[in-house]
Short mmCIF file of C-alpha atoms and ligand atoms in Angstrom, two decimals:
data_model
loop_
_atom_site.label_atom_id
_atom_site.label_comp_id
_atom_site.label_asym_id
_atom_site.label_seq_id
_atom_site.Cartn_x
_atom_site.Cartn_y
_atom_site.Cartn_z
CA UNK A 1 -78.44 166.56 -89.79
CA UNK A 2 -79.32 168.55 -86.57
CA UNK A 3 -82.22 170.42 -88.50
CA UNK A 4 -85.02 168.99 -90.92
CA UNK A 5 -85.14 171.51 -93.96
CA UNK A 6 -87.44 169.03 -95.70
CA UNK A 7 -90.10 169.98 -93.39
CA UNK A 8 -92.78 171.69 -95.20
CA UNK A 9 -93.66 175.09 -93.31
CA UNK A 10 -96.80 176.75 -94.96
CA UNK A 11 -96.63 180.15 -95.66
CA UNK A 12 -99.81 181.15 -96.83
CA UNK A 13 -101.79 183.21 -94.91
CA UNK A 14 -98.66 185.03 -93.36
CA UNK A 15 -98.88 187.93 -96.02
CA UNK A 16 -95.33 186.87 -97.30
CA UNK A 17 -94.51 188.04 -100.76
CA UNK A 18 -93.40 184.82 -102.11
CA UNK A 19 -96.57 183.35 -101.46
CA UNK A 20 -99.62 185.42 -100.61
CA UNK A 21 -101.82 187.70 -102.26
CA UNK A 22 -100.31 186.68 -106.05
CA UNK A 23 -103.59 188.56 -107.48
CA UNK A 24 -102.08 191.89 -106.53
CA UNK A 25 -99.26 191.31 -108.30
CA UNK A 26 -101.33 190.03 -111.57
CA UNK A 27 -100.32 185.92 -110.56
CA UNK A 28 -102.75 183.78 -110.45
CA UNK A 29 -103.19 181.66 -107.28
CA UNK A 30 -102.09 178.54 -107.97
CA UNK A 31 -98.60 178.99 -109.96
CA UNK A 32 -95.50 177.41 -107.79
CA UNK A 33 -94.00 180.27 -106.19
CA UNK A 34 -89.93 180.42 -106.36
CA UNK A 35 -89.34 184.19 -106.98
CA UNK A 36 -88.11 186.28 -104.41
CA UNK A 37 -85.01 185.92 -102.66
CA UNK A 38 -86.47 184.72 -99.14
CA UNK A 39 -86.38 181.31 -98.22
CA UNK A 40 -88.91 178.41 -97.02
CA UNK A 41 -86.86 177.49 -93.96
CA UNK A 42 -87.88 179.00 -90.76
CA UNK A 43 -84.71 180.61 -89.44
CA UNK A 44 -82.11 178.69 -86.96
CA UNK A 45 -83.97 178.53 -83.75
CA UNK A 46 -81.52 180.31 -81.97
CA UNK A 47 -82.43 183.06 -83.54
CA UNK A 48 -86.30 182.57 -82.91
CA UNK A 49 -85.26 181.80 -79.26
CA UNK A 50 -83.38 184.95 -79.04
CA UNK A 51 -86.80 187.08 -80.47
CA UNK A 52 -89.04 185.04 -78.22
CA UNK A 53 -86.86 186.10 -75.29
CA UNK A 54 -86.84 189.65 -76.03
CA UNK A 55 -90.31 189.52 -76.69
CA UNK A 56 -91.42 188.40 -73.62
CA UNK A 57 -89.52 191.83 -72.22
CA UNK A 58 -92.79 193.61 -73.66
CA UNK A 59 -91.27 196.94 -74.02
CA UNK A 60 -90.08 197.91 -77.48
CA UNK A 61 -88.85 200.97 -77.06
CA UNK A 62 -85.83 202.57 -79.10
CA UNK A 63 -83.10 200.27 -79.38
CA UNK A 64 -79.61 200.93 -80.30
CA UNK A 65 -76.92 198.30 -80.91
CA UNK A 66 -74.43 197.86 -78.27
CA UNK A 67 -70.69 196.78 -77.96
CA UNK A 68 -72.25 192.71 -77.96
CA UNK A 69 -74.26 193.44 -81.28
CA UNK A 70 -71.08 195.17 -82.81
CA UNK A 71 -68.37 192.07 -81.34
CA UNK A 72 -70.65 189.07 -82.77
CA UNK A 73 -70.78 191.09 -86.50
CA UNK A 74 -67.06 191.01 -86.37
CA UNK A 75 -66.39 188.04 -85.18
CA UNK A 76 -68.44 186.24 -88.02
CA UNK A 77 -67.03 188.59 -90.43
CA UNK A 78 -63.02 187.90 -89.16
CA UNK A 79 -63.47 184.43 -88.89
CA UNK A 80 -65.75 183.75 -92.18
CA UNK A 81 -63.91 186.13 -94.34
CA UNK A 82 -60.65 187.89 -92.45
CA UNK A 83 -62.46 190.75 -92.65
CA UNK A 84 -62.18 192.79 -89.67
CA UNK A 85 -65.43 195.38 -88.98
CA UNK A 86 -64.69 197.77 -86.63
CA UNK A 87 -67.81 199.17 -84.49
CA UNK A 88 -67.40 202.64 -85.30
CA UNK A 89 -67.43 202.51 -89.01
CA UNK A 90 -70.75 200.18 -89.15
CA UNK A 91 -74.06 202.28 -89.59
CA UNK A 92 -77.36 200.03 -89.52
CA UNK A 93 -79.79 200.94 -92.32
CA UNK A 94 -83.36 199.04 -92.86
CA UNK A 95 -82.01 197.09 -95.73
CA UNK A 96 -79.10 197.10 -97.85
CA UNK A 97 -81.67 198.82 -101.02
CA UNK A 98 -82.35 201.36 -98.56
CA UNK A 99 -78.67 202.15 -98.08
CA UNK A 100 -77.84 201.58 -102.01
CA UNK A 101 -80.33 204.55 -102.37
CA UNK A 102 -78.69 206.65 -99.54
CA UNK A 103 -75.61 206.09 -101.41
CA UNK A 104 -76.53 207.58 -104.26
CA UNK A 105 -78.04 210.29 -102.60
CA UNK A 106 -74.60 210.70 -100.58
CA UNK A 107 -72.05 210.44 -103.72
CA UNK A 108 -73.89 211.49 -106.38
CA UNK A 109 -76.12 214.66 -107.12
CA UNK A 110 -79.41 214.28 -108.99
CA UNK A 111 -78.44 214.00 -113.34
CA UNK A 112 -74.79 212.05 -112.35
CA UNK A 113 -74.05 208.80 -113.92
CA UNK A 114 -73.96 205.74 -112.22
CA UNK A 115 -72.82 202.06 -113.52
CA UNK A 116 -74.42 198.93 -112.53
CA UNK A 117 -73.27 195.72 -114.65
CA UNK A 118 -76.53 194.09 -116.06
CA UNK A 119 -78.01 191.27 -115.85
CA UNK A 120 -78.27 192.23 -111.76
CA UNK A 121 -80.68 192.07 -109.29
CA UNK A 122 -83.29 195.21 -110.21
CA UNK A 123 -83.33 197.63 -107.56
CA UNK A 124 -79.85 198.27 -108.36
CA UNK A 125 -81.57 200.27 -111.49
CA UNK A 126 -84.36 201.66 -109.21
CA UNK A 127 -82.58 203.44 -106.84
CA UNK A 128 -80.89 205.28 -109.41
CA UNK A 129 -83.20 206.53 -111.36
CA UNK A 130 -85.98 207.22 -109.45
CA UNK A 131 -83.37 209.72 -107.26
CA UNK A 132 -82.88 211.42 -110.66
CA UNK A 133 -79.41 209.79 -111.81
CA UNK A 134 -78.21 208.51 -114.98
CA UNK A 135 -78.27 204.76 -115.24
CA UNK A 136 -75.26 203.27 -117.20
CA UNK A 137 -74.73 199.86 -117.90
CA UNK A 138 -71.45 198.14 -118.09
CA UNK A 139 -72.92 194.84 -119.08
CA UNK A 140 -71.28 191.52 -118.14
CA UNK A 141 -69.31 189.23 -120.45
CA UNK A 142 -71.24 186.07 -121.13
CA UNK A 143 -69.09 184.06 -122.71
CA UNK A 144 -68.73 180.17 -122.80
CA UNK A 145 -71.44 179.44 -120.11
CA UNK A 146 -70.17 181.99 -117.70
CA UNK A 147 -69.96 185.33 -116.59
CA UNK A 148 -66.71 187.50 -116.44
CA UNK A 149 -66.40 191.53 -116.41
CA UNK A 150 -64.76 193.54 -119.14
CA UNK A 151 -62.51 195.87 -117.71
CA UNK A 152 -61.22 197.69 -120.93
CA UNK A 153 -65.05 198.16 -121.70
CA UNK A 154 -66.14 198.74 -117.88
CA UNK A 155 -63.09 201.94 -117.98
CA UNK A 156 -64.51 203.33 -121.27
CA UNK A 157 -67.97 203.75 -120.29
CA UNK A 158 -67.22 204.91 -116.77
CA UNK A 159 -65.21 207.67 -118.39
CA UNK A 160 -67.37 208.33 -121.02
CA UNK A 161 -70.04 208.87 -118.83
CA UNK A 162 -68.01 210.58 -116.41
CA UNK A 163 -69.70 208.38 -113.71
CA UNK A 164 -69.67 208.80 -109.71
CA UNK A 165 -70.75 205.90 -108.25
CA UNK A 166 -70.42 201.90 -109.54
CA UNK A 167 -72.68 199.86 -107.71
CA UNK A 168 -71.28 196.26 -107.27
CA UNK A 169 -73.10 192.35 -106.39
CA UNK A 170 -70.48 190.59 -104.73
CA UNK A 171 -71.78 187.71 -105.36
CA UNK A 172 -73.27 188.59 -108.47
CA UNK A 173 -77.60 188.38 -108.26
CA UNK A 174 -78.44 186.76 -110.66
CA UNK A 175 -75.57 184.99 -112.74
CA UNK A 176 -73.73 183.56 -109.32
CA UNK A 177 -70.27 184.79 -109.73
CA UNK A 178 -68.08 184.91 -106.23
CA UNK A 179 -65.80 187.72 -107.89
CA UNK A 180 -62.04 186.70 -106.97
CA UNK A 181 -59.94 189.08 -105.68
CA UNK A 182 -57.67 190.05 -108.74
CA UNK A 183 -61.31 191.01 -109.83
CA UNK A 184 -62.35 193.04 -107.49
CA UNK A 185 -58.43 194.73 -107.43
CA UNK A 186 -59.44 195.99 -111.14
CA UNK A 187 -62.72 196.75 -110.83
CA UNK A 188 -61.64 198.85 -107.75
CA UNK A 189 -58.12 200.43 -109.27
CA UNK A 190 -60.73 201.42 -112.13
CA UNK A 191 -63.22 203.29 -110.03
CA UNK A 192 -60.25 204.64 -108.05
CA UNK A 193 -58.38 206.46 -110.45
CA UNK A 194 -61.30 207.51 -112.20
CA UNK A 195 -63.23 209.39 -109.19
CA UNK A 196 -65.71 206.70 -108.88
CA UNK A 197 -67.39 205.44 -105.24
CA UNK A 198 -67.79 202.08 -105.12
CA UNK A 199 -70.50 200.36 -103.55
CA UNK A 200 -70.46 196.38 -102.59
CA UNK A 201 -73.85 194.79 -102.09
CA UNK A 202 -72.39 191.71 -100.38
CA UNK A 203 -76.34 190.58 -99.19
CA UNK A 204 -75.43 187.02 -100.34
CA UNK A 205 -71.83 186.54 -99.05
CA UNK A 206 -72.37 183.97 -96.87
CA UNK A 207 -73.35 181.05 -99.92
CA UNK A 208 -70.26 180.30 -101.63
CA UNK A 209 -70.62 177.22 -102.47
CA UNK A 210 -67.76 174.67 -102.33
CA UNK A 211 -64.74 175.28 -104.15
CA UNK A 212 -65.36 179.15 -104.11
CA UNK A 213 -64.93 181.27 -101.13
CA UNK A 214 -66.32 184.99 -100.71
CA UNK A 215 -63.72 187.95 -101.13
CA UNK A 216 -65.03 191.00 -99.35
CA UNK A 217 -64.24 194.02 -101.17
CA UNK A 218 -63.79 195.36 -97.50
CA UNK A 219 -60.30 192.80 -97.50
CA UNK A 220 -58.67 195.04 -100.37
CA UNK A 221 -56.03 197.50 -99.99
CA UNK A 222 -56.87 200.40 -97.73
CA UNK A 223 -56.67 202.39 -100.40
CA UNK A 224 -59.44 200.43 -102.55
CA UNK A 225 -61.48 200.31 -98.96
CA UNK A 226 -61.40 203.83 -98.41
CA UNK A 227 -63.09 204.63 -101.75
CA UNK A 228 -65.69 201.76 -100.83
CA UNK A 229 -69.45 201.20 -99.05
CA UNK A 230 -69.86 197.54 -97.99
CA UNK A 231 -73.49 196.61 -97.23
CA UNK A 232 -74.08 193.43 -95.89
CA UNK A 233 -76.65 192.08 -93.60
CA UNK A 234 -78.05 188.38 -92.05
CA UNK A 235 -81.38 188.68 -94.03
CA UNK A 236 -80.47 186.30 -96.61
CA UNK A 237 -78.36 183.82 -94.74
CA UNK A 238 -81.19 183.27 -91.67
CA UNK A 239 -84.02 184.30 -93.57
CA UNK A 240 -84.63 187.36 -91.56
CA UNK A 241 -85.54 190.01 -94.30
CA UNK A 242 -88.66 190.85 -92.47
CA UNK A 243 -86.60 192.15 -89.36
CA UNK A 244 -84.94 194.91 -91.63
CA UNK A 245 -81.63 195.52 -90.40
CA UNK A 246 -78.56 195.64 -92.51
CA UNK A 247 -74.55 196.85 -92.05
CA UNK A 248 -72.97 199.50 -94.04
CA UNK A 249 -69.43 199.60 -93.76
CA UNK A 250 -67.68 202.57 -94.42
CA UNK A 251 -64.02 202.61 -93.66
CA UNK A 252 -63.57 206.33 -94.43
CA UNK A 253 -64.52 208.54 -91.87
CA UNK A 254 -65.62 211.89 -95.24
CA UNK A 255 -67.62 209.33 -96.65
CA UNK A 256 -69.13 207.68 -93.63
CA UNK A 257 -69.89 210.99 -92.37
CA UNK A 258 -71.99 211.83 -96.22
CA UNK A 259 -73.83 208.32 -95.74
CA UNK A 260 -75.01 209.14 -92.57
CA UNK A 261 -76.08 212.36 -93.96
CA UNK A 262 -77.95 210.91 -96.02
CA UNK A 263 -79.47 208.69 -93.90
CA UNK A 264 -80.81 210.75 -91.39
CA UNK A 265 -81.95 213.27 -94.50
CA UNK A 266 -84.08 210.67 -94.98
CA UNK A 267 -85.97 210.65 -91.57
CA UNK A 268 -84.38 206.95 -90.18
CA UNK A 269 -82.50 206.60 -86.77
CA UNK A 270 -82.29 203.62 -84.74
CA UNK A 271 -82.54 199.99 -86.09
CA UNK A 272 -85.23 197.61 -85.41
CA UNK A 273 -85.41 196.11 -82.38
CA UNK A 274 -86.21 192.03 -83.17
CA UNK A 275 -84.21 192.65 -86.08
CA UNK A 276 -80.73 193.90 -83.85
CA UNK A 277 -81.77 190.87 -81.46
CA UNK A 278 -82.19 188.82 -84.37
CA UNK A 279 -79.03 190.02 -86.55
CA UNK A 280 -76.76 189.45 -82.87
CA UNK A 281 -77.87 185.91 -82.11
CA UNK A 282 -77.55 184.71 -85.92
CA UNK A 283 -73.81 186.10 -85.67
CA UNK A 284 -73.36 184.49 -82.42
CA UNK A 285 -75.08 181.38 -82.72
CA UNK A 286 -76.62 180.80 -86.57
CA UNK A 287 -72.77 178.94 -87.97
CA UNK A 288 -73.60 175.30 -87.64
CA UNK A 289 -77.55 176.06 -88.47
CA UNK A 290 -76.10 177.63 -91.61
CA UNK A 291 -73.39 174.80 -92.51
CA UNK A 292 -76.06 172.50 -92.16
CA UNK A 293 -78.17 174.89 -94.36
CA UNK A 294 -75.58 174.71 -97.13
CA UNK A 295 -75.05 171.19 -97.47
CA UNK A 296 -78.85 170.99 -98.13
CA UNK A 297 -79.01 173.84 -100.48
CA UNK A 298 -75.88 171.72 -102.62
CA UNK A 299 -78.42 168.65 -103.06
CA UNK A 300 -81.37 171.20 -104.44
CA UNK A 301 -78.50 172.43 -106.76
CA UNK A 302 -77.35 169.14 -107.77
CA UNK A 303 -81.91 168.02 -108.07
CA UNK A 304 -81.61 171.09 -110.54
CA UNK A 305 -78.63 170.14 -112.80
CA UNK A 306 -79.60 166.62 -113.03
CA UNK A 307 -82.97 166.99 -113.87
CA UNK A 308 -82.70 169.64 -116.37
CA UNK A 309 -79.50 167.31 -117.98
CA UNK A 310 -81.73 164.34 -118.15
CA UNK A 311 -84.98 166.15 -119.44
CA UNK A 312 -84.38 169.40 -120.41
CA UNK A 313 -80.92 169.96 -121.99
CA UNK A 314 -81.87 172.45 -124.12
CA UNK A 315 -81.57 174.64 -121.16
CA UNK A 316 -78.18 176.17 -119.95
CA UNK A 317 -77.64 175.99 -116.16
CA UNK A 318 -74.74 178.40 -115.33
CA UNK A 319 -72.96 176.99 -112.73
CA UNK A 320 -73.02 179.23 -109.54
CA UNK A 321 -70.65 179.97 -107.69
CA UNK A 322 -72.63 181.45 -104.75
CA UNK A 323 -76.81 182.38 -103.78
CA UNK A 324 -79.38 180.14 -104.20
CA UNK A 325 -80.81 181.73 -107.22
CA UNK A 326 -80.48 179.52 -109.70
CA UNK A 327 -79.99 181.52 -113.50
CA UNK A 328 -80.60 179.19 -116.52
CA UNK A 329 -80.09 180.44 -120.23
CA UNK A 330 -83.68 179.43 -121.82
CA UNK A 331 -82.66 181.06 -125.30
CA UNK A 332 -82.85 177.77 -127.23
CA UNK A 333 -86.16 177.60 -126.49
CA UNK A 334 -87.18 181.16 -129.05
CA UNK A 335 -89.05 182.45 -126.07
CA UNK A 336 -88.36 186.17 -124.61
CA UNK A 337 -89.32 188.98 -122.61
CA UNK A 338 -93.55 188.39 -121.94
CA UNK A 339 -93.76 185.41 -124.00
CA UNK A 340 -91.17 183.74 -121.81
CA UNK A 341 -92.82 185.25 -118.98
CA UNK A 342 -96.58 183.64 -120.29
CA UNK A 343 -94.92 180.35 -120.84
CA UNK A 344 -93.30 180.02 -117.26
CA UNK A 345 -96.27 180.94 -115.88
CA UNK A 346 -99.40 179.75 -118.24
CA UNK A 347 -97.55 176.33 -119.33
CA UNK A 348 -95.35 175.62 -116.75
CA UNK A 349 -97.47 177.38 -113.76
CA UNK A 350 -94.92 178.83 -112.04
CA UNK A 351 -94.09 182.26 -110.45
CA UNK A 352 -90.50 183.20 -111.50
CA UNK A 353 -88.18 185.88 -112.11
CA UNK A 354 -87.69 186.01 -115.82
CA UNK A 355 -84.42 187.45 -117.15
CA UNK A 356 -85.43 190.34 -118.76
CA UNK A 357 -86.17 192.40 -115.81
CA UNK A 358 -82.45 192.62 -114.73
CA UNK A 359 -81.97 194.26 -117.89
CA UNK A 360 -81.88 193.20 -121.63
CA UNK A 361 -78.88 191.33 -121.02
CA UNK A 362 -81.00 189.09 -119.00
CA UNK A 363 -83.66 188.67 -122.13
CA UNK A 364 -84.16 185.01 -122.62
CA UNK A 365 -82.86 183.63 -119.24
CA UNK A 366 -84.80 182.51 -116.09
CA UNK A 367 -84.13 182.96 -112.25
CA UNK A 368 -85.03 180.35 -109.81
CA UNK A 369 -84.94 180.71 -106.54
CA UNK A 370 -83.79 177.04 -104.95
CA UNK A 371 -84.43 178.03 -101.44
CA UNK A 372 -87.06 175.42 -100.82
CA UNK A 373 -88.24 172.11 -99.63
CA UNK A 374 -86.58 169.63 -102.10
CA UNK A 375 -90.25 167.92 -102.76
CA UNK A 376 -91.57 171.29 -103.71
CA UNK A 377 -88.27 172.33 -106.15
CA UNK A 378 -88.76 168.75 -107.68
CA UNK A 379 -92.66 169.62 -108.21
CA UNK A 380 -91.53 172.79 -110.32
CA UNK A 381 -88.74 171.21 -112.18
CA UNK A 382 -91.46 168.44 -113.13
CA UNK A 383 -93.95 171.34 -114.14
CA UNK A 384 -91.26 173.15 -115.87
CA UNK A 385 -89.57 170.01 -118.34
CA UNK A 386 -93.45 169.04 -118.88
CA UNK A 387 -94.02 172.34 -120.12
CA UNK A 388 -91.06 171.99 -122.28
CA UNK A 389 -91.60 168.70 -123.54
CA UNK A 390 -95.45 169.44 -124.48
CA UNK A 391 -93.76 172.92 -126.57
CA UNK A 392 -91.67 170.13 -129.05
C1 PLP B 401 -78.22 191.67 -104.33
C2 PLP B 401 -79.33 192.02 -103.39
N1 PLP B 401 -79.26 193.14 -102.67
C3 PLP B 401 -80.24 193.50 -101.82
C4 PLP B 401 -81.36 192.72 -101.66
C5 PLP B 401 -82.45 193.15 -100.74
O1 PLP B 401 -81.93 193.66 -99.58
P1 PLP B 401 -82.85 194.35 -98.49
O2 PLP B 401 -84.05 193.50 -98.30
O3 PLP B 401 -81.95 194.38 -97.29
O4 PLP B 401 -83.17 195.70 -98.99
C6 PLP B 401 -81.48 191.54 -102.39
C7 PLP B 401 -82.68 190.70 -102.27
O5 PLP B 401 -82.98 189.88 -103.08
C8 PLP B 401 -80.43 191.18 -103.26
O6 PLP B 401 -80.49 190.06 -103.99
#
């Protein structure tokens, strides 16, 4: 290994989220933090090189991307996924929930319907209804341990609510899924024939996991493409979502045109500077930093399915396919909504996502994000089968 992601980096006291100021968010101090999707690593230090460099410049003026910043995106894309970005269709947005918003301020006027398939990452919820929409759900199947769509249900309520938009996690935050491609065909043929915009949230396509591979929704017909949005962005893959820059890909030049609308209606222009420098020199140089970051991330998965196997096997791990959120069915243990939420944190002391925040269909599960030191995931799992074992 090239780089040491056991290496403890404190956080604290650099007003992170994940870490600092837990009071204002009603934690207390001393739960083990592994809730939001940001990770412990520092990024590859390429990357820091490349901000340090541009730093040193001193003058932050308005930045742009050039035809460089636009080359290395596609190259990682075409040579990761076969997906092929051309420059002109990419518009750089703050963060992909800032352009899920635009989008449904671009497709969609205010009292429209728009699906989201629950449980899923909650924003996806937000920026619906607080610009006015209709939220519709189109749950997930979960069947057997695992997660699969139902299409014959997903048609029926899109048409029932005569919805607009369909807002899609490929992969799937928080159940894991890397949809396959006949998948994403039906989904798409669905929303297609129906009037329906679909937009991809592919933040977390770079952590398939082996065995499953990332399909881009942008690698479907051009027919399926041209009624899509693909966000995507390096935040989660170098740990850069402090830099806020993400790519929205919009192969239809009407729609592209309406995003950008929307966009600019909403007082934003030109991209952050460190986070275009940043977002370049991951593309160009972050592959073997992130290979390397992968095969760590596959021992913290395996820490997790061992240990709750040996100690806790009333818990369900569902086996992802992609992210590093880890989502495990707690139902066996009779806890839900806050009183799962006071046992993770008042028993087991730690700072989680509990499941019922991605919607109901999430009641009864737990999120936990495995992006960490492998000393400090083993401290939590410890904390969390104590906590169990003291409930029997
Ligand atoms: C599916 C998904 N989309 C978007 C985001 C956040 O993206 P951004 O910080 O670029 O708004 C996250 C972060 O957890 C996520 O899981």
């Amino acid at each position: 290994m090239t780089y040491d992601f056991d290496k403890a980096i404190e956080r604290h006291g650099t007003d992170c989220l994940k870490f600092d100021q837990p009071e204002k968010r009603g934690r207390s101090a001393d739960l083990l933090s592994l809730w939001v999707a940001d990770m412990d690593f520092p990024t590859a230090p390429e990357i820091t090189q490349a901000i340090i460099n541009r730093t040193q410049h001193g003058v932050f003026g308005y930045t742009e991307p050039g035809p460089s910043y636009f080359d290395a995106l596609d190259a990682w894309c075409a040579e990761r996924y076969g997906w092929h970005v051309a420059a002109e269709q990419v518009t750089v947005t703050p963060g992909v929930v800032y352009a899920l918003a635009a989008a449904v301020r671009a497709f969609t006027q205010p009292g429209d319907a728009v699906v989201i398939q629950q449980p899923v990452y909650y924003p996806f919820s937000s920026v619906v209804t607080e610009n006015g929409r209709a939220l519709v759900n189109a749950p997930l199947v979960y069947e057997g341990g695992g997660y699969s769509i139902d299409f014959d249900e997903l048609e029926r309520t899109i048409r029932q609510a005569g919805a607009k938009l369909l807002i899609l996690c490929n992969p799937h935050n928080p159940v894991g899924r890397a949809w396959a491609a006949g998948e994403l065909e039906r989904l798409g043929e669905i929303c297609l024939r129906n009037g329906v915009v679909v937009v991809s949230d592919e933040i977390h396509m770079d952590f398939a996991r082996p065995g499953h591979a990332h399909t881009s929704f942008a690698t479907l017909s051009d027919e399926l493409v041209n009624n899509s949005v693909i966000c995507t962005s390096a935040s989660k893959t170098f740990n850069l979502a402090g830099l806020q820059v993400a790519n929205i890909v919009i192969g239809d030049r009407q729609k592209r045109r309406a995003f950008r609308n929307a966009v600019s209606a909403s007082g934003y222009s030109q991209g952050n500077t460190l986070g275009l420098v940043a977002t370049q020199a991951a593309y160009e140089h972050g592959g073997p930093w992130l290979d390397e970051l992968k095969d760590y991330l596959e021992g913290n998965w395996e820490l997790l399915a061992s240990t709750l196997k040996d100690r806790a096997p009333q818990l369900r791990l569902i086996e992802a396919e992609s992210t590093y959120l880890a989502w495990i069915d707690c139902r066996a243990l009779g806890l839900e909504g806050a009183a799962l939420e006071r046992f993770v944190e008042d028993e087991a002391g730690l700072w989680l996502d509990c499941g019922h925040i991605f919607g109901k269909d999430g009641d009864g599960f737990i999120r936990i994000n495995i992006a960490t030191q492998r000393a400090y995931l083993e401290r939590a799992l410890d904390q969390l089968c104590a906590a169990i074992v003291a409930r029997r």
